[in-house]
CSV table of C-alpha atoms and ligand atoms in Angstrom, one decimal:
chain,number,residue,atom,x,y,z
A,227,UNK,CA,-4.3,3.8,-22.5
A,228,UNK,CA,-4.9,7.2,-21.7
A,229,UNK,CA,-8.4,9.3,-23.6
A,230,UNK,CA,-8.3,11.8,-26.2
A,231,UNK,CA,-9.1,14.4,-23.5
A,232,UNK,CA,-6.0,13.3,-21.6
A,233,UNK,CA,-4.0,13.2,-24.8
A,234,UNK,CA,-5.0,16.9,-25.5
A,235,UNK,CA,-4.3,18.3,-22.3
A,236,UNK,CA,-3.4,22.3,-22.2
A,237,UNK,CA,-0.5,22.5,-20.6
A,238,UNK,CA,1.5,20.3,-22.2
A,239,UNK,CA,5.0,21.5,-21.3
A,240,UNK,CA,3.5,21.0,-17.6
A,241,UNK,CA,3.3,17.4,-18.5
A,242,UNK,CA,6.4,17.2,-20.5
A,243,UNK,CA,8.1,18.8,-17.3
A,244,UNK,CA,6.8,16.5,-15.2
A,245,UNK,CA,7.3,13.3,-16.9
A,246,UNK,CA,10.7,14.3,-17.0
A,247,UNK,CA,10.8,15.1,-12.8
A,248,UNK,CA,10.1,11.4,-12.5
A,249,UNK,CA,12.4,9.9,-15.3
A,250,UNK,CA,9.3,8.6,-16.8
A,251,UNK,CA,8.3,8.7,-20.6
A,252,UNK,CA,5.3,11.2,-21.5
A,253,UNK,CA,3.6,8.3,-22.7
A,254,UNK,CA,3.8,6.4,-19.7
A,255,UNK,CA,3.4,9.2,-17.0
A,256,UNK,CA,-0.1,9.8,-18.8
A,257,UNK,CA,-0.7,5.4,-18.9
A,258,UNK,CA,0.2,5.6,-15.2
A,259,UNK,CA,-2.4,9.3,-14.3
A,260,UNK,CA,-5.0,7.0,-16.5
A,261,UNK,CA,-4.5,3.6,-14.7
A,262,UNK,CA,-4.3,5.4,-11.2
A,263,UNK,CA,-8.1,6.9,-12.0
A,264,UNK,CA,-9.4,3.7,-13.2
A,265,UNK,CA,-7.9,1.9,-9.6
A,266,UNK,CA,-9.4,4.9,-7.2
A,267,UNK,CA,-12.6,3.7,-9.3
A,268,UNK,CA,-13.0,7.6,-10.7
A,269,UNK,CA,-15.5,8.1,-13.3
A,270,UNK,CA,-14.3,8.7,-17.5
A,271,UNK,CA,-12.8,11.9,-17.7
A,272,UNK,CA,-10.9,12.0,-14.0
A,273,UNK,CA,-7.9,10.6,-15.3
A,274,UNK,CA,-7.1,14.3,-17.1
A,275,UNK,CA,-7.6,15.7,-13.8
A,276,UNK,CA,-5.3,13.2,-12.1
A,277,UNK,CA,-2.6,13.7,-14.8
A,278,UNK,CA,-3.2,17.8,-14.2
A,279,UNK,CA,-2.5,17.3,-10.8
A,280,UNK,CA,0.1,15.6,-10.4
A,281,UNK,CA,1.8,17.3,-12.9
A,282,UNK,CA,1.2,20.4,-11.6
A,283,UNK,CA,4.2,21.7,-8.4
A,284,UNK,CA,1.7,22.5,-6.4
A,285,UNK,CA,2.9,19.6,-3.8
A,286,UNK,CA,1.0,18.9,-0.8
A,287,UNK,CA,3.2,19.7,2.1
A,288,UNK,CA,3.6,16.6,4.4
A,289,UNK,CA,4.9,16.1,8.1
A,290,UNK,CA,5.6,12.8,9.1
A,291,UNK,CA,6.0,11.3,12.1
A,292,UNK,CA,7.8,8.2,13.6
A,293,UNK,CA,7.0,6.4,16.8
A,294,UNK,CA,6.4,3.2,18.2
A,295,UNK,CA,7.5,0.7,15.4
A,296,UNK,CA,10.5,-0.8,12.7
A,297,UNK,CA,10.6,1.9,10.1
A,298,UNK,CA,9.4,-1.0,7.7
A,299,UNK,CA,6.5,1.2,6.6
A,300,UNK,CA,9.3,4.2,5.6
A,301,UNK,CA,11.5,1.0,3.9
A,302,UNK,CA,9.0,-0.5,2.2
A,303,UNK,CA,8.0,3.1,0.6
A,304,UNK,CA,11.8,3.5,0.2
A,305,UNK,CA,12.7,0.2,-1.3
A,306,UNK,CA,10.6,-0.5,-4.7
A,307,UNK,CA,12.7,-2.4,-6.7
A,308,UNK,CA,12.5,0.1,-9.4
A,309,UNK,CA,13.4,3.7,-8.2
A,310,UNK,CA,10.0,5.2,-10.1
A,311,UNK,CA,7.9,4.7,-7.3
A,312,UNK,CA,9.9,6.4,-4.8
A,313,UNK,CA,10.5,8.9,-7.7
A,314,UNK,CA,6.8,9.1,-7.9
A,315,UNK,CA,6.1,9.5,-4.4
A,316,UNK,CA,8.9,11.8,-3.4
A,317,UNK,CA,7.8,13.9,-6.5
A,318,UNK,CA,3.8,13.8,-5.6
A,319,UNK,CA,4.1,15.1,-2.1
A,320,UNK,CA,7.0,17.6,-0.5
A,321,UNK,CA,8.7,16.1,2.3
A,322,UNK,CA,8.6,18.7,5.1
A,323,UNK,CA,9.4,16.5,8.3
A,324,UNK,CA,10.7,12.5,8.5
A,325,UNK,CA,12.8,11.7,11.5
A,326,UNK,CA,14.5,9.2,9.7
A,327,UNK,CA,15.4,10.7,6.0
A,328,UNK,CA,16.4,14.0,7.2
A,329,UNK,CA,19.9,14.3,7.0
A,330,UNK,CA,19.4,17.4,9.7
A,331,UNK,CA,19.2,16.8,13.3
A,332,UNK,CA,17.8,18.1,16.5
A,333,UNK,CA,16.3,21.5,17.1
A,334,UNK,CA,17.4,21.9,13.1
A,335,UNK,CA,14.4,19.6,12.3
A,336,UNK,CA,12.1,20.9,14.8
A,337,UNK,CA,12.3,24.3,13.3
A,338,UNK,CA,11.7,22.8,9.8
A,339,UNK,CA,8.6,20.9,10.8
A,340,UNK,CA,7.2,24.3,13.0
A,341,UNK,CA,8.1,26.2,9.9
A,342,UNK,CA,6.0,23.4,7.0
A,343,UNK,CA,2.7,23.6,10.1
A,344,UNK,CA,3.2,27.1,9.9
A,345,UNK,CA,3.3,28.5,6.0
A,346,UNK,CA,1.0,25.2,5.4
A,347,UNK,CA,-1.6,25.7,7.9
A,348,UNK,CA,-4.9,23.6,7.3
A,349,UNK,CA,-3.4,22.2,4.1
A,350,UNK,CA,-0.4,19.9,4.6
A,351,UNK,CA,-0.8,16.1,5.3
A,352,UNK,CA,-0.1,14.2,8.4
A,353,UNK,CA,1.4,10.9,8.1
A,354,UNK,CA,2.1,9.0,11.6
A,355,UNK,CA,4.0,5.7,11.4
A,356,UNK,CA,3.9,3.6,14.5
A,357,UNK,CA,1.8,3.3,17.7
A,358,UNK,CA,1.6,6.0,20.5
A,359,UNK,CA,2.4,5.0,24.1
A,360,UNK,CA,-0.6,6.2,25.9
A,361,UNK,CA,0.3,4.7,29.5
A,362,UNK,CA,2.0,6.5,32.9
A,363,UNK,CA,1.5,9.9,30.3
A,364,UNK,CA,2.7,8.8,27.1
A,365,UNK,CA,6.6,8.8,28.5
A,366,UNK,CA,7.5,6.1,26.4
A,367,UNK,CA,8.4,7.6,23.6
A,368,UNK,CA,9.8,10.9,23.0
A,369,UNK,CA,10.8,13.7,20.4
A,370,UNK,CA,12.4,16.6,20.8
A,371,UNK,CA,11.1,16.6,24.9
A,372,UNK,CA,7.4,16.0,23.6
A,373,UNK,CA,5.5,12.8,24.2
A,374,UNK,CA,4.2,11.0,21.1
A,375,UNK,CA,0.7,12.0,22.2
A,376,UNK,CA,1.5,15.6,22.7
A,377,UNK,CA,3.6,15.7,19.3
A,378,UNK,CA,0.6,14.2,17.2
A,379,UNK,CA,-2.5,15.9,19.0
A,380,UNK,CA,-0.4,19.5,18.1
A,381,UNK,CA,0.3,18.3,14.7
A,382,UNK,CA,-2.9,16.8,13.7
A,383,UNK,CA,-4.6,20.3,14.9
A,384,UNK,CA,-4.0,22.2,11.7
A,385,UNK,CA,-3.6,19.6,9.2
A,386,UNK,CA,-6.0,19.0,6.3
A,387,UNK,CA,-5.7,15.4,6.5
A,388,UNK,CA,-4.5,12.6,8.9
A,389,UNK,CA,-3.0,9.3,7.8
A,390,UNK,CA,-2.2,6.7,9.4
A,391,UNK,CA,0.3,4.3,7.6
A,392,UNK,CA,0.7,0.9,8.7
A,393,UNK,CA,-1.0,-1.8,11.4
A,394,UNK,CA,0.7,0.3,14.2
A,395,UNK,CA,-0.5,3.3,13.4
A,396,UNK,CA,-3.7,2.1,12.1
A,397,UNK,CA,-4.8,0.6,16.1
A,398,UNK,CA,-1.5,-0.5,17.6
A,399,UNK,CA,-0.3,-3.5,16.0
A,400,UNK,CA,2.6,-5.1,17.1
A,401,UNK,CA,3.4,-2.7,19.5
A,402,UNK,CA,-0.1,-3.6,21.4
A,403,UNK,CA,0.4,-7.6,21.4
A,404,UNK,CA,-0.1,-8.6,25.2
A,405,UNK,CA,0.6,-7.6,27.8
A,406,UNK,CA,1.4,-4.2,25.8
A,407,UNK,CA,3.2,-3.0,28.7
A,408,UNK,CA,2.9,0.8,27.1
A,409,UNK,CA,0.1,1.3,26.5
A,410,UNK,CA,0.2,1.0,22.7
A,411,UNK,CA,-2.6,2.6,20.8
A,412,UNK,CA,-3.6,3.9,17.0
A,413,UNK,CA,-4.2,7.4,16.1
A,414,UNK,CA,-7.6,7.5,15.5
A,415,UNK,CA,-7.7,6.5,20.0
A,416,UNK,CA,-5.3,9.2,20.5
A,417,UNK,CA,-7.3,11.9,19.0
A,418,UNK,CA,-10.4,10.7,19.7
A,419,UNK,CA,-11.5,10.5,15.7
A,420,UNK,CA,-11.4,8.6,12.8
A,421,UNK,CA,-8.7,9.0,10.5
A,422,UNK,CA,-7.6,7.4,7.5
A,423,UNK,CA,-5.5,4.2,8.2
A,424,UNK,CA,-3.5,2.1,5.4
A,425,UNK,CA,-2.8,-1.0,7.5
A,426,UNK,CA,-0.3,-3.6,6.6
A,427,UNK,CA,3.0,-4.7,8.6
A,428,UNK,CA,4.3,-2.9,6.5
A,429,UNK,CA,1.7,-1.4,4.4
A,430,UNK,CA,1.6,-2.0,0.7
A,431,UNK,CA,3.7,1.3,-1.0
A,432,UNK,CA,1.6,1.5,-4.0
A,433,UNK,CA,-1.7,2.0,-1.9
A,434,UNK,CA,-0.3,5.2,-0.3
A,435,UNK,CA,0.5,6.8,-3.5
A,436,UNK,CA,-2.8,5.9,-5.0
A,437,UNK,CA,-3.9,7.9,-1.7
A,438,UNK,CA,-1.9,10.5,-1.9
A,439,UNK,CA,-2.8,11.2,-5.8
A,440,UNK,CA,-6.3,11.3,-5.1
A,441,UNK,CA,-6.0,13.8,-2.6
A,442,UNK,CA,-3.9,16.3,-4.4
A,443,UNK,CA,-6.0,15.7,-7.3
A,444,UNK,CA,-10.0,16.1,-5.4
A,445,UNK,CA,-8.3,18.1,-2.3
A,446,UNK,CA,-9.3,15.4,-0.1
A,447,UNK,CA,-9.2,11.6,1.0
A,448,UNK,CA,-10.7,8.8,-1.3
A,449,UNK,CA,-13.5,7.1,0.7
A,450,UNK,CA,-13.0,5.0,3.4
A,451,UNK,CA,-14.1,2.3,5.4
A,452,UNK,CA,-15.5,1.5,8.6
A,453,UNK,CA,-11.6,1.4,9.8
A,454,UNK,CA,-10.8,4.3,7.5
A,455,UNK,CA,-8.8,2.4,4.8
A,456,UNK,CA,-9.4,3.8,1.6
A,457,UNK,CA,-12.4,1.3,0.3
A,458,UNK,CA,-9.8,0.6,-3.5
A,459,UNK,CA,-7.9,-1.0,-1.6
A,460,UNK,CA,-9.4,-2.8,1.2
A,461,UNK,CA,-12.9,-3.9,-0.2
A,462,UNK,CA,-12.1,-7.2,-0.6
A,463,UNK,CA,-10.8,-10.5,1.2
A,464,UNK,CA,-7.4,-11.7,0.4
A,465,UNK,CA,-9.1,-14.9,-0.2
A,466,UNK,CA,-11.2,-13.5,-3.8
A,467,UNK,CA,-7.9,-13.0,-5.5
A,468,UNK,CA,-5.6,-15.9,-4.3
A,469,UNK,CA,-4.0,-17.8,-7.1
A,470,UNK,CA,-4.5,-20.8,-4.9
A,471,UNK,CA,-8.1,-20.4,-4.5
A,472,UNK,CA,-8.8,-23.0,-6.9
A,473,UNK,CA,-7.5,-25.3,-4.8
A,474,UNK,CA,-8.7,-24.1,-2.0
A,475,UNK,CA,-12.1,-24.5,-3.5
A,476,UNK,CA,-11.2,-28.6,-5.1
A,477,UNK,CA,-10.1,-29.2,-1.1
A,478,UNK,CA,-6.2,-29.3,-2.2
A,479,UNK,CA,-4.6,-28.1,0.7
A,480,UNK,CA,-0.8,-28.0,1.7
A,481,UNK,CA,-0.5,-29.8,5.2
A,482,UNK,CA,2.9,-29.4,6.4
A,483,UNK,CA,5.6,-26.9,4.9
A,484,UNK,CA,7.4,-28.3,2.7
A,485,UNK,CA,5.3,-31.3,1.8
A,486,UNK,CA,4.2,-32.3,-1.6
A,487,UNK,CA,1.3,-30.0,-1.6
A,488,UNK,CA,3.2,-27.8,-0.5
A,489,UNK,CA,5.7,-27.9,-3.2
A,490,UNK,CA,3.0,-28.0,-5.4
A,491,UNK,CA,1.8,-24.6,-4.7
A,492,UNK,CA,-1.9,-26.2,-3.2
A,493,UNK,CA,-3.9,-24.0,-0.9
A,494,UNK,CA,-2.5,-23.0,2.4
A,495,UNK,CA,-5.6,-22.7,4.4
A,496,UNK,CA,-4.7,-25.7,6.5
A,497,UNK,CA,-1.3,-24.1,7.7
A,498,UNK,CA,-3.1,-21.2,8.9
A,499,UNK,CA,-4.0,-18.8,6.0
A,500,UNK,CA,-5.7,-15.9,7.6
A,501,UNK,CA,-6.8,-14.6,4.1
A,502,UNK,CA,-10.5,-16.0,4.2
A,503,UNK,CA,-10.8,-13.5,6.8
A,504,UNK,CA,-8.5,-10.7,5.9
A,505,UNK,CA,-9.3,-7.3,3.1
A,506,UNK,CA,-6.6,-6.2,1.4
A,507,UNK,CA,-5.5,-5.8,-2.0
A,508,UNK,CA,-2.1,-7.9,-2.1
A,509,UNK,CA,-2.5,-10.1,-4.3
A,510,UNK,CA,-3.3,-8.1,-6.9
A,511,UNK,CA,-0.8,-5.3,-6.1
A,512,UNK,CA,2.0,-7.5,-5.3
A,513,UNK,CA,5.2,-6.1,-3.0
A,514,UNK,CA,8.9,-4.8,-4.6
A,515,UNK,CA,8.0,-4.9,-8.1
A,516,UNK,CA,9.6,-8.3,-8.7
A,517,UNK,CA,7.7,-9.8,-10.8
A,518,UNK,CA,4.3,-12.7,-9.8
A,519,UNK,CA,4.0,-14.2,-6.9
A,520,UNK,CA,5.5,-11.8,-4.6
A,521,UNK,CA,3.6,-11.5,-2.0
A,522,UNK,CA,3.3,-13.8,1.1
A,523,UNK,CA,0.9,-16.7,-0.2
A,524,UNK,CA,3.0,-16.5,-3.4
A,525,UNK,CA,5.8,-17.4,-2.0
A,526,UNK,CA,4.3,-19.8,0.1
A,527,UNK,CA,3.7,-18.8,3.6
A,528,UNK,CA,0.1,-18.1,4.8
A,529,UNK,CA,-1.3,-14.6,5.1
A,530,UNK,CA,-1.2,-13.4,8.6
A,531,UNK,CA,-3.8,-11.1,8.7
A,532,UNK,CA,-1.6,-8.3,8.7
A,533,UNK,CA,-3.8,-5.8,8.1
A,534,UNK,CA,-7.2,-6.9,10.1
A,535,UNK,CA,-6.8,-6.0,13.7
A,536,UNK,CA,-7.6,-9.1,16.1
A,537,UNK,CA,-6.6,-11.5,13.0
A,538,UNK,CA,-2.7,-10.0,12.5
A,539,UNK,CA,-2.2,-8.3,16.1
A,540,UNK,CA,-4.1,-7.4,18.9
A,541,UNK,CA,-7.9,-7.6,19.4
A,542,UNK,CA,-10.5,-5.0,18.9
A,543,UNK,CA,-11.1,-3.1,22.4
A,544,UNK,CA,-7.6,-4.0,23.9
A,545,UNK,CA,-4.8,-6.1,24.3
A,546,UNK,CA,-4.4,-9.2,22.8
A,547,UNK,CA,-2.4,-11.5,20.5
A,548,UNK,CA,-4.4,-11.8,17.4
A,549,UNK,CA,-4.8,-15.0,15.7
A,550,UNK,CA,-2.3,-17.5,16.1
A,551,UNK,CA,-0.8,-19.5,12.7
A,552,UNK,CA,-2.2,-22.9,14.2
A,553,UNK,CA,-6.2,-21.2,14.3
A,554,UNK,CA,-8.1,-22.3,10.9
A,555,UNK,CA,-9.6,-18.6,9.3
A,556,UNK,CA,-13.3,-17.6,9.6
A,557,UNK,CA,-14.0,-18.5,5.8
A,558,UNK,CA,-16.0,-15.0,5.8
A,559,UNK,CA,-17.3,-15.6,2.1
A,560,UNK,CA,-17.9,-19.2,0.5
A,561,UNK,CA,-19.3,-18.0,-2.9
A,562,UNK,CA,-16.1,-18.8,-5.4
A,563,UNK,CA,-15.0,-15.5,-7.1
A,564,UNK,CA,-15.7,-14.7,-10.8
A,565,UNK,CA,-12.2,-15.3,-12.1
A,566,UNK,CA,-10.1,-17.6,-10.4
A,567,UNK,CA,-7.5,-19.7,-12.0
A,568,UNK,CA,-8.4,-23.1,-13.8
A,569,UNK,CA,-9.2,-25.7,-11.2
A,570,UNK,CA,-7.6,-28.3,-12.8
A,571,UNK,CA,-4.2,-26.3,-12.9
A,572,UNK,CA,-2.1,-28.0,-10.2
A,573,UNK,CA,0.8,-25.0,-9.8
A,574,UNK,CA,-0.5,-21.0,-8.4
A,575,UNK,CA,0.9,-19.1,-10.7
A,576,UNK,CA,0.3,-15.5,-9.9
A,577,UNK,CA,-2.7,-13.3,-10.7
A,578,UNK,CA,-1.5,-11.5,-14.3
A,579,UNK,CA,-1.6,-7.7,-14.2
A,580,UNK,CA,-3.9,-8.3,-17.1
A,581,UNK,CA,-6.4,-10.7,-15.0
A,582,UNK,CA,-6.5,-8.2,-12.1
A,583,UNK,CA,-7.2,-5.4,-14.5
A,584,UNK,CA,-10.4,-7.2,-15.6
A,585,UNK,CA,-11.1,-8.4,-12.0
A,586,UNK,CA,-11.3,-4.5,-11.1
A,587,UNK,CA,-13.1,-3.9,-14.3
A,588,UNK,CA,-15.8,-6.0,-13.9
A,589,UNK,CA,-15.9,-5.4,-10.4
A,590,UNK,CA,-16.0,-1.8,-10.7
A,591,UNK,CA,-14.7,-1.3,-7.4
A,592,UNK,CA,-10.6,-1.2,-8.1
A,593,UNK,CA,-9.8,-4.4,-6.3
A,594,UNK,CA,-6.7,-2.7,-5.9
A,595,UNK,CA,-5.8,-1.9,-9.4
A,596,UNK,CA,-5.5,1.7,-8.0
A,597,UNK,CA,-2.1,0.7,-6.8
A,598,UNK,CA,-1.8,-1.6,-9.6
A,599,UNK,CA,-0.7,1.2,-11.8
A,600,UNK,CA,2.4,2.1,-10.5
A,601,UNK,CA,3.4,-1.4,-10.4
A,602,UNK,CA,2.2,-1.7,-14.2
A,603,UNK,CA,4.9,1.0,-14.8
A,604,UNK,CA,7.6,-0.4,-13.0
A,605,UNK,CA,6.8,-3.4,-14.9
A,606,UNK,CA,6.9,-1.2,-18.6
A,607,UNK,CA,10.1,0.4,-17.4
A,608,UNK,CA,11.8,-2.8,-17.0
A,609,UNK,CA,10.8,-3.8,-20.2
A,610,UNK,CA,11.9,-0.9,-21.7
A,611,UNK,CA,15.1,-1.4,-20.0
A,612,UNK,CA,15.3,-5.2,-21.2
A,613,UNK,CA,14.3,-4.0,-24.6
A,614,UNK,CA,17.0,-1.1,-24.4
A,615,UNK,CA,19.7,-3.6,-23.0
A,616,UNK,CA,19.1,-6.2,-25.7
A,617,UNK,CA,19.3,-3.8,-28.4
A,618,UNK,CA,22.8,-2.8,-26.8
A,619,UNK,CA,23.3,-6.8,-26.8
A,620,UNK,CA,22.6,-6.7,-23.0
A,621,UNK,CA,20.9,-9.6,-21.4
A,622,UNK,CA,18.2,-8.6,-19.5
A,623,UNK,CA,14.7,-10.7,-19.8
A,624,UNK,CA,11.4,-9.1,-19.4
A,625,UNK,CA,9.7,-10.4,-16.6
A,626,UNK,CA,7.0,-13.0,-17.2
A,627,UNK,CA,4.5,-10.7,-15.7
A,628,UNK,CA,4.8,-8.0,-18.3
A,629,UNK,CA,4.5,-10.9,-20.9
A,630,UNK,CA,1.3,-11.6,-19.5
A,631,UNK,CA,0.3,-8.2,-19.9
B,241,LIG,FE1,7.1,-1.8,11.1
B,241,LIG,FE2,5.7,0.6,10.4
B,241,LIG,FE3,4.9,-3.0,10.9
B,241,LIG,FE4,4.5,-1.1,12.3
B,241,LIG,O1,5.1,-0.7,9.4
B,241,LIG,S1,6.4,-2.9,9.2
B,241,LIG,S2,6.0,-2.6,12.9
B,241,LIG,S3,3.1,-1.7,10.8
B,241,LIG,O2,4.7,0.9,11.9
B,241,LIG,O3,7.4,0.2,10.7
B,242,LIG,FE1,-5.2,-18.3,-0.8
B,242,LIG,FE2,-5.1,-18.5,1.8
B,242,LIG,FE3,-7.4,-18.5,0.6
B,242,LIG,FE4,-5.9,-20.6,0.4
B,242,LIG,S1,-6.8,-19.8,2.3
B,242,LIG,S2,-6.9,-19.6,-1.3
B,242,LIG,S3,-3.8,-19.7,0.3
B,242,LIG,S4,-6.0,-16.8,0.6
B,243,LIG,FE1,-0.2,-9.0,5.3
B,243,LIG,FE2,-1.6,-11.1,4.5
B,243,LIG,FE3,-1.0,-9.2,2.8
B,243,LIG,S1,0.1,-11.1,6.0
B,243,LIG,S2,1.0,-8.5,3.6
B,243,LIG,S3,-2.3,-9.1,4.6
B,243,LIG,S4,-1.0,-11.4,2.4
């Protein structure tokens, strides 16, 4: 619920103008500034800031660039169920330079992207999607007659921030699975420093806005890891916020797919689950706005590891295949979590936006809830829509997420 403060912002026409940008009642578009603050674990009082910035059309130029990869990190961005997240995120930033939206083509697009470098010198974002080639030159991939390397060392030179979105990006991912006959590598190796990295194959959507947000709210990144993935969302293991970690913890285990433990929703540790060793926010973020459970473990398949180098892909320091499905996890923490579901409950039924809300509460460290938000208000659009569609004598059902809430 957003604060007094928030409720008694200025400019209020600002906010009515932007809430309407985004198709998104006032209401909610100050719900969602307020929920986003909470997740980037911002102190009381940020979230009139957060709702001032992003309101405002000041819109942080951003150049994008596409190599070695599938595009799933654009289509998963692209792709929300609900159209107010790629509203939102199209609305937050301007959209200087994507090789694959731009309807323009060839030296059309070049121009545009030395044009945004040029009138947005030192302040626009760089994005890069996908690894970079580094071997026999970088010849491997191409743009516009430039090598991958050449294209992101000149654009990372007068940009206020680099990000690198998805496992690809991040240090190579699948690009760099042996024998990585290119030479893949992340963009932190290419330029020789850290940058931020939002790993994932693909990355989860919502934690890219929550990104984004915070640095055209602050003017600058939210704080980072070791790896450079924004700490809100990558501070904890898969494994603290698994609806099946109550099983996993009263030894009921799935041992073949498709079995009756299987069936039964039990733990999937013992088919491989790299979550015990994996940090990222998914299960509490969820993908595509569908509703629980959608996410991998929720829909029963083990976590990969997608976003832990060596664990997903490759291995730190080189080439490699990561961790195979058959390897058992490191079990990096044994302590149970705070909230889990009821061990005697035999069915995972997915973490409630309400139970994750408290999980980042009392953890203080937005276990994801950051992201959380946006999902929260594709969830409260759907049930405005359901409640809209049954007053018309439609037939749409709110989704038993948002009952939870
Ligand atoms: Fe694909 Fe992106 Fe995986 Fe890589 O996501 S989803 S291969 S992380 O660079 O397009
Ligand atoms: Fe969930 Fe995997 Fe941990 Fe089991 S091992 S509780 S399925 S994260
Ligand atoms: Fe990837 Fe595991 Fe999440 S496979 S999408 S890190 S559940």
């Amino acid at each position: 619920m957003a604060n007094t403060r928030l409720l008694q912002l200025e400019d209020e026409t600002t906010i009515a103008d932007a809430s309407k940008r985004v198709g998104m009642p006032r209401r909610e578009f100050l719900q969602f500034c307020a929920t986003v603050a909470a997740g980037l674990g911002l102190p009381p009082g940020a979230e009139a800031a957060v709702a001032e910035a992003v309101a405002s059309k000041k819109r942080p130029s951003v150049i994008w660039l596409h190599f070695q990869e599938c595009t799933g990190c654009t289509e998963s961005l692209l792709r929300a169920e609900h159209p107010t997240l790629e509203r939102l995120i199209l609305d937050v930033i301007s959209l200087d330079y994507h090789e694959t939206l731009f309807a323009a083509a060839g030296h059309q697009v070049e121009q545009a992207r030395k044009t945004a470098m040029t009138e947005n010198r030192g302040a626009y974002l760089l994005v890069v999607e996908g690894a970079i080639p580094t071997r026999d030159g970088g010849i491997y991939c191409k743009v516009g007659g430039q090598t991958a390397i050449e294209l992101t060392k000149e654009c990372a030179a007068d940009a206020a921030a680099v990000i690198a979105i998805g496992s690809c990006a991040s240090w190579g991912g699948m690009p760099s699975t042996a024998p990585n006959p290119t030479g893949s590598s992340g963009v932190a190796d290419v330029l020789g420093k850290p940058v931020a990295t939002i790993p994932g194959c693909p990355p989860n959507p919502y934690n890219f806005l929550a990104t984004v947000v915070h640095f055209l709210t602050f003017g600058a990144l939210p704080p980072l890891d070791d790896l450079g993935r924004p700490k809100f969302a990558y501070s904890r293991l898969i494994h603290e916020n698994c609806e099946r970690r109550a099983h996993f913890d009263a030894g009921r285990f799935a041992m073949q797919f498709g079995d009756e433990g299987h069936r039964k929703g039990y733990c999937l540790y013992k088919l491989g689950c790299k979550g015990p060793e994996t940090y990222a926010n998914c299960p509490t973020v969820l993908f595509g706005d569908a509703g629980a459970g959608t996410w991998p473990v929720g829909c029963g398949h083990p976590c990969i590891g997608c976003t832990e180098q060596g664990v997903g892909f490759g291995k730190p320091q080189g080439v490699g295949f990561g961790k195979p499905i058959h390897m058992l996890a490191k079990v990096k923490n044994v302590e149970p979590p705070q909230q889990y579901p009821r061990i005697v409950e035999e069915q995972g039924v997915g973490a409630t936006l309400g139970s994750a809300s408290l999980l980042a509460a009392v953890a203080g460290a937005a276990a994801g809830a950051g992201a959380m938000v946006a999902r929260n208000l594709g969830l409260s659009h759907q049930a405005e829509e359901a409640r809209r569609a049954r007053g018309a004598g439609g037939k749409t059902e709110v989704r038993d997420a948002y009952r939870d809430t």
